[in-house]
Every structure is written in structure tokens, then in C-alpha cells.
The first five atom37 places (N, CA, C, CB, O) and aatype in JSON, in Angstrom:
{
  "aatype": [20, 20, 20, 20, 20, 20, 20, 20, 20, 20, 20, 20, 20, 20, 20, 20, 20, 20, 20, 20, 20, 20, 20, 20, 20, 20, 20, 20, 20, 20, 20, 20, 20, 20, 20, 20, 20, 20, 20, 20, 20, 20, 20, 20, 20, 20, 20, 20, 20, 20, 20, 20, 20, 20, 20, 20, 20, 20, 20, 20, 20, 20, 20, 20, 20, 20, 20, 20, 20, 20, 20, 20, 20, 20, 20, 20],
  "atom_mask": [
    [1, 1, 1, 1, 1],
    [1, 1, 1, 1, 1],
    [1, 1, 1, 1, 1],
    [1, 1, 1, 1, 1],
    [1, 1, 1, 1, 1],
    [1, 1, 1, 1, 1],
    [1, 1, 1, 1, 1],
    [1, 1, 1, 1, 1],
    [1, 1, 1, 1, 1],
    [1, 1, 1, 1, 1],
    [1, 1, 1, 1, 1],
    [1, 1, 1, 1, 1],
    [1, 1, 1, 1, 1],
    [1, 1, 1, 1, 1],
    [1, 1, 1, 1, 1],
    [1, 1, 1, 1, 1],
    [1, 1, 1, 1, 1],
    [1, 1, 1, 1, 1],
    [1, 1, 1, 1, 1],
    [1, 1, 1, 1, 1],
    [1, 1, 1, 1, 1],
    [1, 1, 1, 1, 1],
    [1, 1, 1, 1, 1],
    [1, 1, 1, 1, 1],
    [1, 1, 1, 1, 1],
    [1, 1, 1, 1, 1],
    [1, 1, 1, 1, 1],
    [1, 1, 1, 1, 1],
    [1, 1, 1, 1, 1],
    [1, 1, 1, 1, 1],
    [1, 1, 1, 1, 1],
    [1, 1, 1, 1, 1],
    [1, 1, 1, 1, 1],
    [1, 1, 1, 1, 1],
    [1, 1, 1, 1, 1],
    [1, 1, 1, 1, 1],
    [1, 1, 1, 1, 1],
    [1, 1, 1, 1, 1],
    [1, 1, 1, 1, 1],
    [1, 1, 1, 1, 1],
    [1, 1, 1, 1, 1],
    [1, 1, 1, 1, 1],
    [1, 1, 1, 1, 1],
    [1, 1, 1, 1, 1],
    [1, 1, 1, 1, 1],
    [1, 1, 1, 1, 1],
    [1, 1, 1, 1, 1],
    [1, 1, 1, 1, 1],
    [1, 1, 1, 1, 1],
    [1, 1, 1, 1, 1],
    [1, 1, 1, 1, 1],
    [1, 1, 1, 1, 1],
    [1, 1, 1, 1, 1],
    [1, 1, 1, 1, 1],
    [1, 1, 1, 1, 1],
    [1, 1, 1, 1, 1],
    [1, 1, 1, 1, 1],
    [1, 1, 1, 1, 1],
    [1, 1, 1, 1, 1],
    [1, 1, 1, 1, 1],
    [1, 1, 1, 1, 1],
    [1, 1, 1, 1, 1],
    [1, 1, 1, 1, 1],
    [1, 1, 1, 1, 1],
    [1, 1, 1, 1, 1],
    [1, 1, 1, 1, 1],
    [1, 1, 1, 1, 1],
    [1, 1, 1, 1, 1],
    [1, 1, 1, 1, 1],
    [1, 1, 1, 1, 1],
    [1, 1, 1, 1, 1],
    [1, 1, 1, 1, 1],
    [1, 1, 1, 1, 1],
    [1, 1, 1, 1, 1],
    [1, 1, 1, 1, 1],
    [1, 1, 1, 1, 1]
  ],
  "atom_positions": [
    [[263.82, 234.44, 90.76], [264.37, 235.79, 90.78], [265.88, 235.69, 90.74], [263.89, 236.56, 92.04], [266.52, 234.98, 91.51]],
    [[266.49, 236.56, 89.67], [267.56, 236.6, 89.59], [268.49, 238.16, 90.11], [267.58, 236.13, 88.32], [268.31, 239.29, 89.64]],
    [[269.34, 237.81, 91.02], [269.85, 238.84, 91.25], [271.23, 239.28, 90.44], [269.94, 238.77, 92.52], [272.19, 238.53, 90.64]],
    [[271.42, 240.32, 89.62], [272.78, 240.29, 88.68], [273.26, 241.28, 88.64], [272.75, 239.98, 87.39], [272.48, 242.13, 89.06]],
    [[274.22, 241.69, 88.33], [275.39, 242.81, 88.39], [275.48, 242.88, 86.64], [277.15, 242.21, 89.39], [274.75, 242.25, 85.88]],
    [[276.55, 243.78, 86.25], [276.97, 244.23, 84.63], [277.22, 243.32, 84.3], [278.02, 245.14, 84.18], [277.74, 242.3, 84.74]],
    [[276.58, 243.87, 82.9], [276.66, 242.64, 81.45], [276.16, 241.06, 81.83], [278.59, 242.4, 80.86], [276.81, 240.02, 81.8]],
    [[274.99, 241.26, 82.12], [274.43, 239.77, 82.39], [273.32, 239.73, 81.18], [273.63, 239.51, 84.15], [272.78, 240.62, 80.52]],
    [[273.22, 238.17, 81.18], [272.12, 238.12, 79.55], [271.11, 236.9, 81.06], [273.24, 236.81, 77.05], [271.31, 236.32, 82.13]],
    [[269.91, 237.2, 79.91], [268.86, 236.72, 81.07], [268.09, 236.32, 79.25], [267.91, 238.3, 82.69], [267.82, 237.01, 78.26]],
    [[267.96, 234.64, 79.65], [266.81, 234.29, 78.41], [265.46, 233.91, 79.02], [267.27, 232.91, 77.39], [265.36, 233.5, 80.17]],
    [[264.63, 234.04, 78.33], [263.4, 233.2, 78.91], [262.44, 232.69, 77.68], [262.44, 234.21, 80.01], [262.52, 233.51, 76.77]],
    [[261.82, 231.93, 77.45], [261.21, 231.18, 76.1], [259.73, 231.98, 76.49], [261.21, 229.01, 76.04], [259.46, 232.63, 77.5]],
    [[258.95, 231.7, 75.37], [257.84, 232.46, 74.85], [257.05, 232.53, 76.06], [257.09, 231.84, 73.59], [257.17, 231.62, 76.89]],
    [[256.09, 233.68, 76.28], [255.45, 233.22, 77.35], [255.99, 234.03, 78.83], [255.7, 231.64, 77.32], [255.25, 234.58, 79.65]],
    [[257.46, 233.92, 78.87], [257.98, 234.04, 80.01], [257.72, 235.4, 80.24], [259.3, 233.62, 80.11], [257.22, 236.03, 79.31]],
    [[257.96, 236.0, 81.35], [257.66, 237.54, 82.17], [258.66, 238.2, 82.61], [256.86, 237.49, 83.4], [259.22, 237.51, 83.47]],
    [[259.04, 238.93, 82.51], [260.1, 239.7, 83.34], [259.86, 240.38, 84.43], [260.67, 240.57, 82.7], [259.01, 241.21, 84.1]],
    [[260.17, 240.57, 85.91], [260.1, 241.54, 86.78], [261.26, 242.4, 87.0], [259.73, 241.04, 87.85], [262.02, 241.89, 87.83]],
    [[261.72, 243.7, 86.47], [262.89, 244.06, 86.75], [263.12, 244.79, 87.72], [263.35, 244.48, 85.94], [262.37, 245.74, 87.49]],
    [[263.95, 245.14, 89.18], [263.45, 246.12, 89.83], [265.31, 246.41, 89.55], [262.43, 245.89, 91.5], [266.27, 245.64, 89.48]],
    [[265.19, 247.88, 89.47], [267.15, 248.3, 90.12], [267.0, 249.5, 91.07], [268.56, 249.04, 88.57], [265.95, 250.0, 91.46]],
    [[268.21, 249.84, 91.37], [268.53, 250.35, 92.29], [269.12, 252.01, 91.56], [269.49, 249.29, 93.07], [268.89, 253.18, 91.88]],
    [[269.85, 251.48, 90.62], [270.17, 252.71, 89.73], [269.59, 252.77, 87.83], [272.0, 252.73, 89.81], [268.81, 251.93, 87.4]],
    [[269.97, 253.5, 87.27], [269.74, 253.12, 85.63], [270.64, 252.45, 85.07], [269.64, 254.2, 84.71], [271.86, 252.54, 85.03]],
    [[269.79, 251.66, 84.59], [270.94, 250.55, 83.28], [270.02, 250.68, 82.12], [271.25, 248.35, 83.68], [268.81, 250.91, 82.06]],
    [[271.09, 250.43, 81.04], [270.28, 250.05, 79.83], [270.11, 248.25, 79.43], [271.09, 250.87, 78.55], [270.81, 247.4, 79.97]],
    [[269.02, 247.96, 78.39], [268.81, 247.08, 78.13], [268.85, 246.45, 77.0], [268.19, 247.06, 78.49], [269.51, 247.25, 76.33]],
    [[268.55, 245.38, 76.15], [268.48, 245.46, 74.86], [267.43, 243.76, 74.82], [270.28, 245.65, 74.03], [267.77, 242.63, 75.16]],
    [[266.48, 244.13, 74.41], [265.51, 243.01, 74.46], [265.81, 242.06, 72.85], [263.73, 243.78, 74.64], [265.72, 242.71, 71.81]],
    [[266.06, 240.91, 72.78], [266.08, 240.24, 71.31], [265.51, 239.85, 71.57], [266.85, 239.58, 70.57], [265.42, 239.43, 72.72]],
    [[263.98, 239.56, 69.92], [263.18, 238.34, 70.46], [263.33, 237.05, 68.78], [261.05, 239.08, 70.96], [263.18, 237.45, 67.62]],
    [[263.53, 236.1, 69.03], [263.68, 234.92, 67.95], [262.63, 234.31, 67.78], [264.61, 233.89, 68.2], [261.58, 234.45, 68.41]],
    [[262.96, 233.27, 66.5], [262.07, 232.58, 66.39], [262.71, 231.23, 66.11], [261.2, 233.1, 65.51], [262.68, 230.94, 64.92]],
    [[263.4, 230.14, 67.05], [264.36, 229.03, 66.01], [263.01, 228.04, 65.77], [266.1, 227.99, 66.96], [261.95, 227.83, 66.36]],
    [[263.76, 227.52, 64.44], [263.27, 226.39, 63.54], [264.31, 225.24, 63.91], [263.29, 226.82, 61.82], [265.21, 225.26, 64.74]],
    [[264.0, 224.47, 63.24], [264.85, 223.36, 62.9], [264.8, 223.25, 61.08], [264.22, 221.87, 63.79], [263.91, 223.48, 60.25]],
    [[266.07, 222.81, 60.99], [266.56, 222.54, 59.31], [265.22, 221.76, 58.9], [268.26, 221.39, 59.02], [264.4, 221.11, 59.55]],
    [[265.35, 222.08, 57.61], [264.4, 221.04, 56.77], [264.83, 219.34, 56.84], [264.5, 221.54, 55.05], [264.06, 218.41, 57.04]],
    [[266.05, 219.3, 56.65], [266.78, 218.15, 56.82], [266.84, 217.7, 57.82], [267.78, 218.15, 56.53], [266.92, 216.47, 57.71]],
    [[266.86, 218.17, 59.26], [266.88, 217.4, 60.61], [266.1, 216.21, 60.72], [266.42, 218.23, 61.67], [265.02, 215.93, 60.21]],
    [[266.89, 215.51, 61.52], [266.27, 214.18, 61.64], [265.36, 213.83, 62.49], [267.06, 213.37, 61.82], [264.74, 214.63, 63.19]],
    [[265.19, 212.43, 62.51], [263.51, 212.32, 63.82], [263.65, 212.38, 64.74], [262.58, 211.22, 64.11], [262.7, 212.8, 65.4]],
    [[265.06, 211.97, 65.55], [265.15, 211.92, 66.78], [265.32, 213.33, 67.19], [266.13, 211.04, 67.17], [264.84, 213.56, 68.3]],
    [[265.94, 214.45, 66.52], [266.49, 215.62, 66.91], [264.79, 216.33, 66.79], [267.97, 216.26, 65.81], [264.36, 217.09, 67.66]],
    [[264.05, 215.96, 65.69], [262.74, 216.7, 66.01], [262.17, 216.25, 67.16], [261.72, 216.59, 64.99], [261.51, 217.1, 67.75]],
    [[262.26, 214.78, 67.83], [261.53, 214.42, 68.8], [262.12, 215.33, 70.14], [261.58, 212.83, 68.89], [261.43, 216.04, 70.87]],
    [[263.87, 215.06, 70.28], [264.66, 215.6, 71.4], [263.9, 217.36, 71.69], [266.57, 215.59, 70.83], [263.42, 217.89, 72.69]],
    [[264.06, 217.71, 70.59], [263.25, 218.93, 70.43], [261.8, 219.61, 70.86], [263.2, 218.92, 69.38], [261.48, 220.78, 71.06]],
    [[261.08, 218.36, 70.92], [259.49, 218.57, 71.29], [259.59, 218.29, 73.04], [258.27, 217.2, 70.3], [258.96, 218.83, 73.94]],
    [[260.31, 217.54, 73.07], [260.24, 216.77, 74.6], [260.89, 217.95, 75.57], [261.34, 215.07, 74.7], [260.31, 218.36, 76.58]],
    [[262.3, 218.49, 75.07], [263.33, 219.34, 76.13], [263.82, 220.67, 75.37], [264.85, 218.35, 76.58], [264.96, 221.14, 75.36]],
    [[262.67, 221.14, 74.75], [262.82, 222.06, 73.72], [264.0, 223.5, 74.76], [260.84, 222.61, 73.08], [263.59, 223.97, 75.82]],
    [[265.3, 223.9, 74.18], [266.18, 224.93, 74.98], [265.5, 226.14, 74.84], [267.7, 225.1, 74.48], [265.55, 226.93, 75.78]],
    [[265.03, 226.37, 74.1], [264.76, 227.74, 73.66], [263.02, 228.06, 74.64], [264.7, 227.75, 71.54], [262.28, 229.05, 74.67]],
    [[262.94, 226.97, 75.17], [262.06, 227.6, 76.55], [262.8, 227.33, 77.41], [260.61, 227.08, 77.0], [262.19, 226.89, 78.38]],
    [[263.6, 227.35, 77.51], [264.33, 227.34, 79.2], [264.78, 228.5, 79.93], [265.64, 226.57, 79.28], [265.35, 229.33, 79.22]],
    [[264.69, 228.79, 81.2], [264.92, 230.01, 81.34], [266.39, 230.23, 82.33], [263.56, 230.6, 81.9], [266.67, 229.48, 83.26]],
    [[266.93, 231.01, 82.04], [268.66, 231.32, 82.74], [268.86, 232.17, 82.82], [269.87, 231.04, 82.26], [267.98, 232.98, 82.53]],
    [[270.27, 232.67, 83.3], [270.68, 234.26, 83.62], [272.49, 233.36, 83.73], [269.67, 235.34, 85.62], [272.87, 232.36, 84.34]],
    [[273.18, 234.32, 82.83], [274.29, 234.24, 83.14], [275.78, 235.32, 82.75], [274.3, 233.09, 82.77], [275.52, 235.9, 81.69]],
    [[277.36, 235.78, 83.33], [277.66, 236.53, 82.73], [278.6, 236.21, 81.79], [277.83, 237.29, 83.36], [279.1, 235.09, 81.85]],
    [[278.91, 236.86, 81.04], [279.05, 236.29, 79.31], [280.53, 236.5, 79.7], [278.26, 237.39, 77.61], [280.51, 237.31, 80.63]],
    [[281.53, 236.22, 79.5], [282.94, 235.88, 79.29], [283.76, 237.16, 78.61], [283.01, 234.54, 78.32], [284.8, 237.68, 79.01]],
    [[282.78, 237.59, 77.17], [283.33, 238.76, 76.79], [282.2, 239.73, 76.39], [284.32, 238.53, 75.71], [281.64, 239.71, 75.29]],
    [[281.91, 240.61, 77.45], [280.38, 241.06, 77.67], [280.64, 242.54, 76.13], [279.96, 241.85, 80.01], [279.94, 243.11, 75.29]],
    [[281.83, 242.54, 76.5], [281.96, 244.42, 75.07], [281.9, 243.58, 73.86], [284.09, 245.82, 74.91], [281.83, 244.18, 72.79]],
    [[281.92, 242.42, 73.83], [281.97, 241.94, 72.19], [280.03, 240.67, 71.81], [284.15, 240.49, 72.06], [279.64, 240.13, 70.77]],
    [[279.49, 240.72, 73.08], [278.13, 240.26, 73.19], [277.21, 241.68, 72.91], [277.86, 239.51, 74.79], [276.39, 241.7, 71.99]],
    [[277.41, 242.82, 73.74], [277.1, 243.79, 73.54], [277.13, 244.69, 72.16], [277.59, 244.11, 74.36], [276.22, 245.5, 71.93]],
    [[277.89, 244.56, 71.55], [278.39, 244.9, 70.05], [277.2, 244.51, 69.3], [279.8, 244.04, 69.48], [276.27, 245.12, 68.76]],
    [[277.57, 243.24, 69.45], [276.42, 242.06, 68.7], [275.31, 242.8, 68.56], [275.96, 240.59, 69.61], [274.91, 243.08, 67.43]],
    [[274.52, 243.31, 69.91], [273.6, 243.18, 69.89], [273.31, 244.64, 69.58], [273.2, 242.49, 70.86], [272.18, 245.03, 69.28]],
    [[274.38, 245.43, 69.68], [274.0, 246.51, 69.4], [273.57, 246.59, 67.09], [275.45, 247.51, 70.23], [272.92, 247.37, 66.4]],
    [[274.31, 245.47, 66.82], [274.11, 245.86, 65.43], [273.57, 244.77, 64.91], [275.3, 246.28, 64.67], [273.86, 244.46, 63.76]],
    [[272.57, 243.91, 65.74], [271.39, 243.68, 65.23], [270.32, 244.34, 65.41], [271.13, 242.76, 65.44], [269.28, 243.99, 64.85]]
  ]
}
């Protein structure tokens, strides 16, 4: 459980769950991906990949320049 204040990004890889509880209204903006690896990547980076894959890992952190993360995401 993560406890967070404005402009925090929270990832979690496939699978993962969210429980959100607040106290007041916020808005949100859910992205969901899909990464690959290059056609060209090599064996070890496919292996590093299978073993400690990032894109299931799960974090919460606040972004440095939250009006220009927010942007982003507003115009994808």
C-alpha cells in the first residue's frame, strides 16, 4: 500500500490490482502498454528480460516535472 500526495505515477505489470481509497476527488489517467523487445536484440538482453522482466515491477513515485508528465499523458 502506497500512501501519495499530487502528481504521483503508480506502475504495476499485468495482472496487478489497484486498491484506491481518498479522502477527497482526484483525477486519474490509466495507460496500459504492451513493450516488446527489438527484432535485433540480443540473447543476453532477451534472457535479462525473461529472468527480471521491469515492466512487471511494481512502484509509486513523484515525477520531478509532474505539469509536463501530465501533458504527456493528457495527449496520448
Amino acid at each position: 500500500m502506497n500512501i501519495v500526495s499530487r502528481f504521483h505515477v503508480l506502475h504495476g505489470g499485468k495482472g496487478t490490482h489497484a486498491k484506491i481509497v481518498a479522502e477527497s476527488e482526484f483525477a486519474y489517467y490509466v495507460l496500459l502498454y504492451k513493450a516488446a523487445l527489438p527484432s535485433n536484440a540480443g540473447k543476453e538482453l532477451r534472457l535479462l528480460m525473461e529472468r527480471d522482466n521491469p515492466c512487471q515491477l511494481k512502484y509509486a513515485f513523484a515525477p520531478r516535472s509532474p505539469i509536463e508528465l501530465m501533458d504527456k499523458a493528457k495527449q496520448m
